[in-house]
Amino acid sequence: MSRLLQISEPTPAPRVVGIDLGTTYSLVARPLGGGAAEVIRGGPLPGGHPRPRTESIASSAELLPSSASWDEAGRIRIGGEGAGFIRSAKRMVGLGMDELPESLVREYALSPGPQDTVRIDTPSGAVSPVQVSAEILRALAERAEISLGGPLDGAVITVPAFFNDAQRQATRDAARLAGIPVLRLLNEPTAAALAYGLDSGAQTGRVLVYDLGGGTFDISILQLADGVFEVLSTSGDTALGGDDFDALLAVHIESRIGRDAPAHLLGTLGRRVKEQLSERERTSVSLCGWQGEITRADFEAMSAPLIERTLDICRDALRQADLQVGDIDHVVLVGGSTRMPLISERLEAMFERCVHRDIDPDRVVALGAAVQAGLLSGIDQSEALLLDVTPLSLGVETAGELVDVIIPRNTPIPVSQQTEFTTGRDGQTGLIVHVVQGESPLVQECRSLARFTLRGLPPLAAGVARIAIQFSIDADGILQVEAEEQTTGARTGIEVTPVHGLTEDDILEMLRTSGTDEQEREAALRRARSDAEQVLHALGRALVEDARLLIDGESDRIQTASENLARTIQGDDPEAIADALQALEQSAEHFSQRRMDTRISQALAGEHKDAL
Ligand code: ADP
Ligand code: MG
């Protein structure tokens, strides 16, 4: 049984999300920190929550069909599949009548709107593609707000790399209509590369993103430079996608039946067969009294030419960027259609390297957008120089009201550490575990975090029982304490949250109040040395990684302070070490600040750079 112990209110994290506003499907994800993210699914509304203004269908799924309908009463429905639903808003936003694909002009009742825009007729009047997109965004924002518990502070919204200014502006307008503050628009391929962490320190080079969706095919070649993705070239085919593969199967099935079959049944069946053949080698099919079997080999034979076409388009993108296949370091798959196994096979043969396809190709763009939202809002403080360490030592009370430290201060988290204890009295069958936080060896000068009892110990002589106490702190600073008696396996634990729940002043105050006896001095010396070594190490790395951020003379000042600290560590005066450490931290303060700022401004600069 674990009990939750709230030490103080955690500061609320900003409510930010990434949104993949897709042609066929859209989804929303949120950052979890540490470069991770998760998709938010629609769901039943928790009791008492106000009904959303619009109704979204398929509400418990992660993928929301990118569609909206308006009825005579002006009621809006989002995410439906049937007639009356406007589905291809993304292919119309920011375009004039004469720029629209022929198929859309045939499918919808369109009329010209003001400033060379398009209007779509609905039973409640003409709507613009921007309005359709806004309703989809609003539906996604509503599900995110329910999950995050309040209005959104910002969103990163993805757009195709080839979107021009008007299309990007129209997407921003849609977000504004939906009341969503836009942190930035992010190119879809860049989002996919971010989801795979291809922007992080050791990763370099060029990324080819292969995105095969329902009706479109996009290729982008990105180059990573100084943590920023630049788009080197884009290519694609706006009339090539999963639908074409469905159509091939429909034709094949109809020819096997030997007579006409209803087109919509054939279409749906073709799609189902295609999707099944991504998972297995053969599938059985029945339609209009006919029954047969289709194998993956059959399907691959008929679809190979389509896939070759996509590879030709890859070559075209390479040519535009003046690159050879060998210049590509990573190939990333995006879009539901890349689940067809032949695609990765052919790409692996062409590029002679593994393609990245571990992340669900439907989710990868939204997840990457969420990662970016986390970076921009400070939820993700990657490479934080002196952060993400325990601010104070954590330990347990032992005999004589003394503290036995289990995790020393400044230990990087996450961390898990275990120490063995024993009983102090003969026949003792229970043990009180008192968890404390602070730098003093005396319990009363530390902060008491939790107290629990381990029962069911075998009645042994004092000093015989072996009790392991384990402290684990996860990346969120949540401390979990577990005690286990080794011979009987009796165990109990508690969760303490959050470790960072102290104010800066609390921490400073607790760091000041510490004893002065011999033992204390020795402990203080060891702590000071360990603190100093960690800072020297982290700073040494930072100086190499971000040398370009150093300003005139700064490097020398930091170097001198480092050398001074390294010398002081050799001595045995904890105060002198602390002073030298402080001097070093001061000399590096602005450099550290710039490192943090650069993470954010680089990300922002990416917006301009890859918007080109
Ligand atoms: P878009 O980017 O155009 O919104 P998606 O990326 O959502 O499209 O991809 C939709 C396409 O992916 C559809 O054609 C669908 O049939 C196809 N698809 C989904 N799952 C599979 C699968 N398992 N095998 C093959 N194709 C699939
Ligand atoms: Mg897509």
XYZ file of C-alpha atoms and ligand atoms in Angstrom:
640
model
C 0.000 0.000 0.000
C 1.423 3.346 -0.867
C 0.127 6.636 0.316
C 0.464 9.872 -1.535
C 2.064 12.619 0.442
C 1.758 16.069 -1.032
C 4.551 18.287 0.219
C 3.488 21.430 -1.557
C 1.586 22.496 -4.619
C 3.620 21.638 -7.701
C 3.909 24.564 -10.101
C 1.392 23.887 -12.865
C 3.047 22.870 -16.122
C 1.955 24.910 -19.134
C -0.853 23.201 -21.046
C 0.678 22.804 -24.468
C 0.082 20.287 -27.235
C 1.169 19.301 -30.701
C -1.496 18.999 -33.376
C -1.207 17.040 -36.603
C -3.878 18.650 -38.748
C -4.016 15.992 -41.443
C -5.804 15.704 -44.741
C -7.707 12.581 -43.750
C -7.124 12.327 -40.000
C -6.005 14.722 -37.295
C -4.660 14.092 -33.834
C -3.386 15.873 -30.778
C -0.548 14.873 -28.452
C 1.046 16.274 -25.357
C 4.663 16.436 -24.226
C 5.667 14.267 -21.291
C 9.149 15.732 -20.841
C 12.466 14.152 -21.718
C 11.664 14.140 -25.414
C 8.641 11.881 -24.918
C 5.025 12.571 -25.837
C 1.687 10.808 -25.863
C -1.376 11.030 -28.044
C -4.532 12.244 -26.322
C -7.580 10.227 -27.246
C -11.080 11.543 -27.321
C -13.179 10.040 -24.596
C -16.339 10.086 -22.583
C -16.595 13.397 -20.832
C -15.910 13.287 -17.108
C -18.977 14.045 -15.033
C -19.861 17.681 -14.679
C -17.722 18.805 -17.569
C -19.597 21.164 -19.859
C -20.569 19.647 -23.197
C -18.360 20.843 -25.988
C -20.018 23.251 -28.371
C -19.546 20.918 -31.267
C -20.126 17.238 -31.359
C -17.279 15.083 -32.425
C -17.971 11.609 -33.598
C -15.656 8.618 -33.024
C -14.806 10.432 -29.828
C -12.825 7.727 -28.082
C -10.363 7.200 -30.917
C -6.988 8.857 -31.230
C -7.453 9.668 -34.892
C -10.171 12.203 -35.552
C -11.320 12.141 -39.180
C -10.601 15.612 -40.575
C -14.179 16.359 -41.521
C -17.002 18.662 -40.509
C -20.645 19.098 -41.489
C -23.161 21.875 -41.022
C -26.897 21.155 -40.898
C -29.830 23.530 -41.552
C -29.920 24.516 -37.891
C -26.236 25.460 -38.025
C -25.302 22.471 -35.888
C -21.736 21.415 -36.505
C -20.557 17.824 -36.402
C -16.911 16.880 -36.543
C -15.206 13.679 -37.575
C -18.002 11.930 -39.480
C -17.487 9.848 -42.578
C -20.823 10.047 -44.369
C -22.370 12.325 -46.955
C -22.530 15.997 -46.076
C -19.134 15.930 -44.404
C -16.500 18.223 -45.853
C -13.320 16.230 -45.853
C -10.527 17.857 -47.748
C -10.270 21.306 -46.197
C -6.518 20.975 -45.975
C -6.326 20.706 -49.746
C -8.262 23.954 -50.091
C -6.944 26.269 -47.368
C -5.046 29.249 -48.669
C -5.849 28.431 -52.304
C -7.970 30.182 -54.894
C -10.612 28.510 -57.070
C -8.237 28.112 -60.004
C -5.600 26.425 -57.850
C -7.848 23.617 -56.612
C -7.472 20.031 -57.809
C -10.127 19.067 -60.330
C -11.466 16.239 -58.166
C -12.377 18.643 -55.354
C -14.161 20.986 -57.705
C -16.267 18.032 -58.811
C -16.893 16.717 -55.285
C -18.064 19.885 -53.522
C -20.377 22.734 -54.366
C -17.777 25.477 -54.405
C -18.029 29.174 -55.036
C -15.464 31.956 -55.020
C -15.150 33.887 -51.744
C -13.603 37.267 -50.985
C -9.898 37.835 -51.727
C -9.606 34.906 -54.093
C -10.656 32.295 -51.526
C -13.082 29.415 -51.833
C -16.458 28.871 -50.189
C -18.105 25.486 -49.725
C -21.882 25.275 -49.779
C -23.556 23.679 -46.759
C -27.218 23.526 -45.656
C -26.510 26.396 -43.272
C -24.722 28.558 -45.802
C -21.289 28.828 -47.367
C -18.273 28.089 -45.177
C -14.602 28.616 -45.869
C -11.937 25.899 -45.708
C -10.401 27.894 -42.847
C -13.656 27.498 -40.896
C -13.645 23.753 -41.511
C -10.067 23.507 -40.276
C -10.938 25.697 -37.290
C -13.747 23.325 -36.262
C -11.415 20.332 -36.456
C -8.801 22.194 -34.413
C -11.442 23.183 -31.876
C -12.577 19.579 -31.482
C -8.969 18.516 -30.875
C -8.399 21.384 -28.445
C -11.519 20.360 -26.534
C -10.291 16.818 -26.044
C -6.881 18.138 -24.971
C -8.436 20.590 -22.529
C -10.481 17.853 -20.924
C -7.376 15.743 -20.557
C -5.096 18.561 -19.377
C -7.697 20.140 -17.112
C -7.908 23.647 -18.519
C -7.566 25.939 -21.504
C -4.580 25.445 -23.768
C -1.636 27.781 -23.330
C -0.340 26.979 -26.763
C -0.073 24.519 -29.606
C 2.429 23.558 -32.244
C 0.500 22.807 -35.429
C 2.056 20.912 -38.308
C 1.809 21.779 -41.981
C 3.284 20.118 -45.081
C 6.788 21.328 -45.881
C 5.586 22.540 -49.288
C 2.838 24.784 -47.876
C 3.267 28.321 -49.162
C 2.782 31.500 -47.141
C -0.916 31.762 -47.906
C -1.542 28.161 -46.823
C 0.469 28.682 -43.639
C -1.330 31.923 -42.879
C -4.682 30.216 -43.470
C -3.691 27.511 -40.976
C -2.805 30.187 -38.418
C -6.154 31.886 -39.080
C -7.926 28.585 -38.442
C -6.159 28.274 -35.102
C -7.071 31.834 -34.204
C -10.711 31.162 -35.074
C -10.558 28.107 -32.819
C -9.083 30.200 -29.999
C -5.819 28.266 -29.907
C -2.605 30.234 -29.314
C -0.084 29.025 -31.882
C 3.418 28.512 -30.519
C 4.578 27.886 -34.048
C 3.757 26.082 -37.260
C 6.073 23.140 -37.752
C 6.791 21.267 -40.961
C 5.399 17.731 -40.832
C 8.677 16.043 -41.828
C 10.542 18.051 -39.204
C 8.030 16.910 -36.605
C 8.624 13.290 -37.626
C 12.386 13.716 -37.322
C 11.920 15.296 -33.879
C 9.766 12.390 -32.745
C 12.694 10.095 -33.506
C 15.040 12.427 -31.612
C 17.122 12.975 -34.732
C 17.834 16.523 -33.549
C 19.730 15.506 -30.431
C 23.414 16.134 -29.818
C 25.109 13.162 -31.430
C 22.757 13.032 -34.399
C 23.905 14.759 -37.512
C 23.252 14.772 -41.149
C 20.442 14.473 -43.570
C 17.027 12.974 -43.091
C 14.710 11.845 -45.861
C 11.091 11.767 -44.721
C 8.819 9.533 -46.811
C 5.171 10.334 -46.144
C 2.547 8.235 -47.929
C -0.942 9.040 -46.684
C -4.426 8.336 -47.966
C -4.378 10.539 -51.027
C -1.017 12.244 -51.136
C 2.668 11.465 -51.230
C 5.313 13.834 -49.847
C 9.062 13.578 -49.759
C 11.194 16.004 -47.803
C 14.920 16.068 -47.352
C 16.033 17.824 -44.198
C 19.443 18.818 -43.053
C 20.270 19.208 -39.404
C 22.630 22.079 -38.669
C 23.221 23.391 -35.141
C 20.061 21.762 -33.844
C 17.897 23.298 -36.568
C 16.294 21.403 -39.415
C 16.529 23.056 -42.769
C 14.406 21.797 -45.658
C 16.758 21.044 -48.542
C 14.092 19.935 -50.967
C 10.537 18.681 -51.192
C 8.791 16.689 -53.828
C 5.705 14.577 -54.058
C 2.502 13.749 -55.851
C -0.757 15.230 -54.627
C -2.696 12.469 -56.392
C -0.861 9.389 -55.147
C -1.754 7.663 -51.925
C -3.337 4.706 -50.177
C -6.538 5.183 -52.178
C -4.689 4.173 -55.347
C -3.674 0.883 -53.773
C -7.307 0.284 -52.736
C -8.361 0.925 -56.316
C -5.887 -1.640 -57.685
C -7.357 -4.276 -55.402
C -10.896 -3.254 -56.305
C -10.142 -3.752 -59.995
C -8.444 -7.076 -59.260
C -11.335 -8.365 -57.153
C -13.911 -7.293 -59.739
C -12.041 -9.120 -62.491
C -11.938 -12.258 -60.363
C -15.681 -12.027 -59.649
C -16.163 -11.769 -63.395
C -18.993 -9.218 -63.347
C -19.786 -5.699 -62.128
C -19.949 -5.128 -58.380
C -21.036 -1.969 -56.527
C -18.121 0.488 -56.599
C -18.411 1.567 -52.955
C -18.343 -2.049 -51.738
C -15.319 -2.766 -53.912
C -13.554 0.346 -52.610
C -14.123 -0.500 -48.959
C -13.163 -4.103 -49.530
C -10.010 -3.120 -51.394
C -8.915 -0.985 -48.489
C -9.631 -3.706 -45.952
C -7.746 -6.326 -47.936
C -4.806 -3.958 -48.369
C -4.589 -3.221 -44.662
C -4.890 -6.915 -43.757
C -2.114 -7.845 -46.152
C 0.253 -5.558 -44.249
C -0.091 -7.893 -41.267
C -0.396 -11.305 -42.941
C 0.577 -13.187 -46.074
C -2.910 -14.016 -47.342
C -6.512 -13.115 -46.681
C -9.842 -14.489 -47.802
C -12.374 -12.293 -49.488
C -16.063 -12.627 -50.243
C -18.306 -10.288 -52.175
C -21.593 -10.670 -54.035
C -21.608 -14.422 -53.595
C -18.011 -14.769 -54.778
C -15.306 -16.085 -52.472
C -11.573 -16.170 -52.992
C -8.160 -15.623 -51.532
C -5.660 -12.849 -52.157
C -2.021 -13.163 -51.172
C 0.469 -10.467 -50.283
C 2.543 -11.591 -53.268
C -0.458 -10.945 -55.593
C -0.923 -7.532 -54.082
C 2.761 -6.638 -54.187
C 2.997 -7.644 -57.822
C 0.210 -5.228 -58.729
C 1.372 -2.420 -56.430
C 5.097 -2.512 -57.279
C 4.754 0.080 -60.086
C 3.101 2.567 -57.697
C 5.916 2.099 -55.217
C 8.528 2.489 -57.946
C 6.881 5.799 -58.749
C 7.409 6.963 -55.173
C 11.067 5.958 -55.422
C 11.420 7.993 -58.612
C 10.053 10.956 -56.711
C 12.669 10.299 -53.976
C 15.351 10.461 -56.654
C 13.877 13.698 -57.890
C 14.065 15.201 -54.377
C 17.671 14.022 -54.098
C 18.514 15.606 -57.436
C 16.938 18.893 -56.392
C 19.054 18.905 -53.250
C 22.104 17.901 -55.264
C 22.557 14.734 -53.198
C 23.214 11.035 -53.800
C 21.416 8.198 -52.015
C 24.594 7.691 -49.965
C 24.313 11.221 -48.537
C 21.145 10.353 -46.629
C 21.769 9.364 -42.995
C 18.215 8.597 -41.909
C 15.030 7.559 -43.650
C 11.848 8.194 -41.652
C 8.433 6.741 -42.491
C 5.243 8.742 -42.024
C 1.640 8.064 -43.035
C -0.613 5.050 -42.676
C 0.293 3.651 -46.080
C 3.924 3.098 -45.077
C 2.685 0.072 -43.122
C 2.808 -1.817 -46.425
C 5.926 -3.948 -45.953
C 7.079 -3.564 -49.545
C 7.735 0.132 -48.915
C 10.386 -0.318 -46.227
C 11.849 -3.214 -48.177
C 12.297 -1.100 -51.284
C 13.596 1.896 -49.340
C 16.088 -0.226 -47.442
C 17.331 -1.647 -50.720
C 17.619 1.798 -52.252
C 19.311 3.616 -49.349
C 21.122 0.593 -47.953
C 20.181 1.503 -44.417
C 17.454 0.790 -41.890
C 14.425 2.989 -42.131
C 12.926 4.464 -38.954
C 9.499 2.958 -38.529
C 9.287 2.062 -34.830
C 6.906 4.904 -34.096
C 3.371 4.443 -35.380
C 3.355 6.259 -38.748
C -0.075 7.733 -37.919
C 1.133 9.249 -34.666
C 4.687 10.247 -35.431
C 3.910 13.771 -36.672
C 1.666 14.645 -33.727
C 4.200 13.227 -31.279
C 6.995 15.281 -32.821
C 4.843 18.394 -32.685
C 4.216 17.724 -29.000
C 7.946 17.306 -28.375
C 8.483 20.687 -30.013
C 5.703 22.216 -27.889
C 7.452 20.831 -24.824
C 10.740 22.410 -25.854
C 9.182 25.781 -26.599
C 7.244 25.908 -23.355
C 10.104 24.759 -21.172
C 8.477 21.443 -20.164
C 11.410 19.755 -21.837
C 14.622 21.233 -20.528
C 16.940 18.948 -22.308
C 20.599 19.180 -21.388
C 19.801 21.382 -18.441
C 23.236 22.154 -17.098
C 22.829 22.047 -13.358
C 19.200 21.023 -13.114
C 17.634 17.621 -12.736
C 19.550 16.764 -9.625
C 18.204 16.219 -6.134
C 18.401 19.585 -4.367
C 18.914 18.062 -0.910
C 20.073 14.736 0.460
C 17.455 12.107 1.167
C 17.819 9.519 3.883
C 16.255 7.649 6.750
C 16.406 8.114 10.479
C 18.618 5.607 12.284
C 19.295 4.947 15.970
C 20.211 8.034 17.993
C 18.104 10.363 15.838
C 20.793 10.397 13.214
C 20.309 10.508 9.495
C 21.658 7.899 7.143
C 21.794 9.436 3.692
C 20.638 7.155 0.889
C 20.648 9.579 -2.044
C 23.108 12.463 -1.603
C 22.195 15.927 -2.809
C 23.023 16.828 -6.394
C 22.586 13.260 -7.584
C 21.264 13.324 -11.136
C 17.751 11.899 -11.425
C 16.215 9.476 -12.222
C 18.089 7.415 -9.663
C 17.549 4.369 -7.520
C 19.668 3.511 -4.506
C 19.473 0.869 -1.823
C 21.031 0.483 1.632
C 20.745 -2.358 4.104
C 19.702 -1.841 7.712
C 19.060 -4.114 10.621
C 17.040 -4.157 13.818
C 18.312 -2.659 17.077
C 16.417 -4.858 19.577
C 16.056 -8.634 20.057
C 12.742 -10.008 18.771
C 11.791 -6.769 17.050
C 8.937 -7.495 14.585
C 8.324 -4.014 13.192
C 10.457 -1.158 11.958
C 9.557 2.475 11.543
C 11.016 3.972 8.401
C 11.281 7.732 8.725
C 12.186 9.450 5.471
C 13.959 12.775 5.844
C 15.460 15.380 3.582
C 18.323 17.726 4.430
C 22.019 18.107 4.930
C 22.278 17.807 8.695
C 23.254 14.516 10.332
C 20.626 15.301 12.970
C 17.056 14.283 12.297
C 15.505 17.298 14.000
C 17.302 19.669 11.655
C 16.051 17.881 8.565
C 12.679 17.973 7.017
C 10.455 14.988 7.703
C 8.921 13.714 4.483
C 7.161 10.518 5.448
C 7.019 7.821 8.065
C 5.809 4.271 7.613
C 6.113 0.938 9.327
C 7.464 -2.318 8.000
C 5.688 -5.123 9.841
C 5.970 -8.888 9.923
C 9.684 -9.077 10.604
C 10.828 -12.465 11.897
C 11.589 -12.150 15.631
C 15.356 -12.408 15.430
C 18.231 -11.310 17.616
C 19.202 -7.673 17.234
C 21.383 -7.105 14.211
C 20.406 -10.295 12.382
C 17.457 -9.174 10.265
C 18.448 -7.688 6.910
C 16.227 -4.872 5.775
C 16.867 -3.285 2.404
C 15.578 0.232 2.010
C 15.384 1.447 -1.528
C 14.903 5.053 -2.618
C 13.925 5.666 -6.236
C 13.350 9.088 -7.751
C 11.789 9.204 -11.184
C 12.344 11.874 -13.803
C 9.479 13.928 -12.355
C 11.132 14.102 -8.959
C 8.730 11.662 -7.342
C 10.348 9.682 -4.573
C 9.316 6.112 -3.965
C 10.575 4.421 -0.796
C 10.432 0.686 -0.301
C 11.563 -1.471 2.583
C 11.970 -5.213 2.343
C 13.076 -7.752 4.893
C 15.354 -10.078 2.967
C 14.663 -13.411 4.680
C 10.858 -13.235 4.838
C 10.267 -10.960 1.865
C 7.971 -8.765 3.993
C 7.777 -5.428 2.236
C 6.062 -2.108 2.305
C 6.534 1.228 0.655
C 5.397 4.775 0.251
C 5.345 7.413 -2.434
C 6.490 10.918 -1.639
C 5.815 13.717 -4.071
C 7.362 15.930 -5.204
C 10.941 16.148 -4.098
C 11.267 19.565 -5.672
C 8.354 20.842 -3.624
C 10.624 23.048 -1.543
C 11.142 26.694 -2.330
C 14.602 27.921 -3.140
C 14.693 29.641 0.286
C 13.764 26.416 2.086
C 16.622 24.686 0.356
C 19.137 27.413 1.142
C 17.980 27.512 4.742
C 18.339 23.750 5.068
C 21.742 23.858 3.468
C 22.857 26.473 6.008
C 21.700 24.640 9.117
C 24.084 21.814 9.539
C 26.198 20.583 12.462
C 29.917 21.226 12.879
C 31.362 18.129 14.507
C 34.124 16.013 13.047
C 31.778 13.573 11.302
C 29.731 16.379 9.897
C 32.853 18.020 8.561
C 33.956 14.835 6.874
C 30.495 14.402 5.363
C 30.442 18.005 4.244
C 33.844 17.597 2.646
C 32.729 14.543 0.703
C 29.571 16.263 -0.416
C 31.429 19.384 -1.451
C 33.894 17.337 -3.455
C 31.153 15.398 -5.143
C 29.214 18.569 -5.974
C 32.333 20.159 -7.351
C 33.230 17.127 -9.452
C 29.765 17.001 -10.951
C 29.793 20.652 -11.859
C 33.292 20.407 -13.320
C 32.225 17.444 -15.393
C 28.982 18.976 -16.650
C 30.626 22.283 -17.389
C 33.529 20.632 -19.177
C 31.078 18.913 -21.487
C 29.046 22.062 -22.025
C 32.168 24.036 -22.951
C 32.995 21.570 -25.669
C 29.434 21.192 -26.952
C 28.546 24.853 -26.972
C 31.895 26.501 -27.439
C 30.339 28.772 -30.035
C 28.198 30.405 -27.336
C 31.196 31.707 -25.409
C 31.847 35.422 -25.562
C 35.189 37.180 -25.382
C 37.239 36.358 -22.304
C 34.507 34.179 -20.840
C 36.297 30.963 -21.659
C 39.406 32.153 -19.811
C 37.422 33.223 -16.759
C 35.627 29.879 -16.598
C 38.899 28.047 -17.157
C 40.610 29.888 -14.302
C 37.680 29.285 -11.958
C 37.624 25.591 -12.938
C 41.310 25.166 -12.255
C 40.949 26.903 -8.919
C 38.095 24.584 -7.963
C 39.995 21.507 -9.111
C 42.889 22.584 -6.852
C 40.614 23.256 -3.874
C 39.094 19.772 -4.124
C 42.529 18.352 -3.309
C 42.440 20.164 0.059
C 40.160 19.323 2.982
C 38.229 22.532 3.525
C 34.565 22.123 2.533
C 33.907 25.877 2.806
C 36.789 26.663 0.489
C 35.424 24.139 -2.004
C 31.956 25.623 -1.737
C 33.355 29.108 -2.295
C 35.389 28.012 -5.294
C 32.341 26.208 -6.653
C 30.233 29.297 -6.231
C 32.856 31.382 -7.995
C 32.841 28.919 -10.876
C 29.067 28.877 -11.095
C 29.104 32.677 -11.173
C 31.669 32.790 -13.940
C 29.581 30.345 -15.972
C 26.197 31.782 -15.102
C 25.689 33.783 -18.286
C 27.036 30.999 -20.446
C 24.567 28.568 -18.868
C 21.761 31.036 -19.367
C 22.670 31.408 -23.025
C 22.668 27.643 -23.473
C 19.097 27.483 -22.211
C 18.030 30.449 -24.335
C 19.633 29.022 -27.423
C 17.626 25.829 -27.160
C 14.502 27.940 -27.443
C 15.692 30.520 -29.936
C 17.172 27.801 -32.135
C 13.816 26.135 -32.183
C 12.186 29.443 -33.023
C 14.801 30.215 -35.659
C 13.895 26.845 -37.166
C 10.486 28.248 -37.891
C 11.918 30.938 -40.120
C 14.590 28.797 -41.579
C 12.409 25.886 -42.569
C 9.494 28.099 -43.490
C 11.542 29.137 -46.513
P -3.305 11.393 -44.528
O -1.930 11.850 -44.163
O -3.608 11.574 -45.968
O -4.317 11.958 -43.613
P -2.835 8.797 -43.305
O -1.417 9.017 -43.046
O -3.767 8.773 -42.161
O -3.383 9.803 -44.404
O -2.955 7.428 -44.106
C -4.174 6.898 -44.504
C -3.901 5.739 -45.416
O -3.146 4.738 -44.721
C -5.149 5.062 -45.932
O -5.057 4.868 -47.310
C -5.132 3.722 -45.211
O -5.760 2.691 -45.957
C -3.666 3.482 -45.089
N -3.374 2.461 -44.094
C -3.711 2.459 -42.795
N -3.322 1.314 -42.199
C -2.719 0.565 -43.165
C -2.115 -0.730 -43.191
N -2.082 -1.501 -42.112
N -1.589 -1.163 -44.352
C -1.637 -0.385 -45.453
N -2.204 0.820 -45.497
C -2.750 1.301 -44.367
Mg -0.578 12.515 -42.822
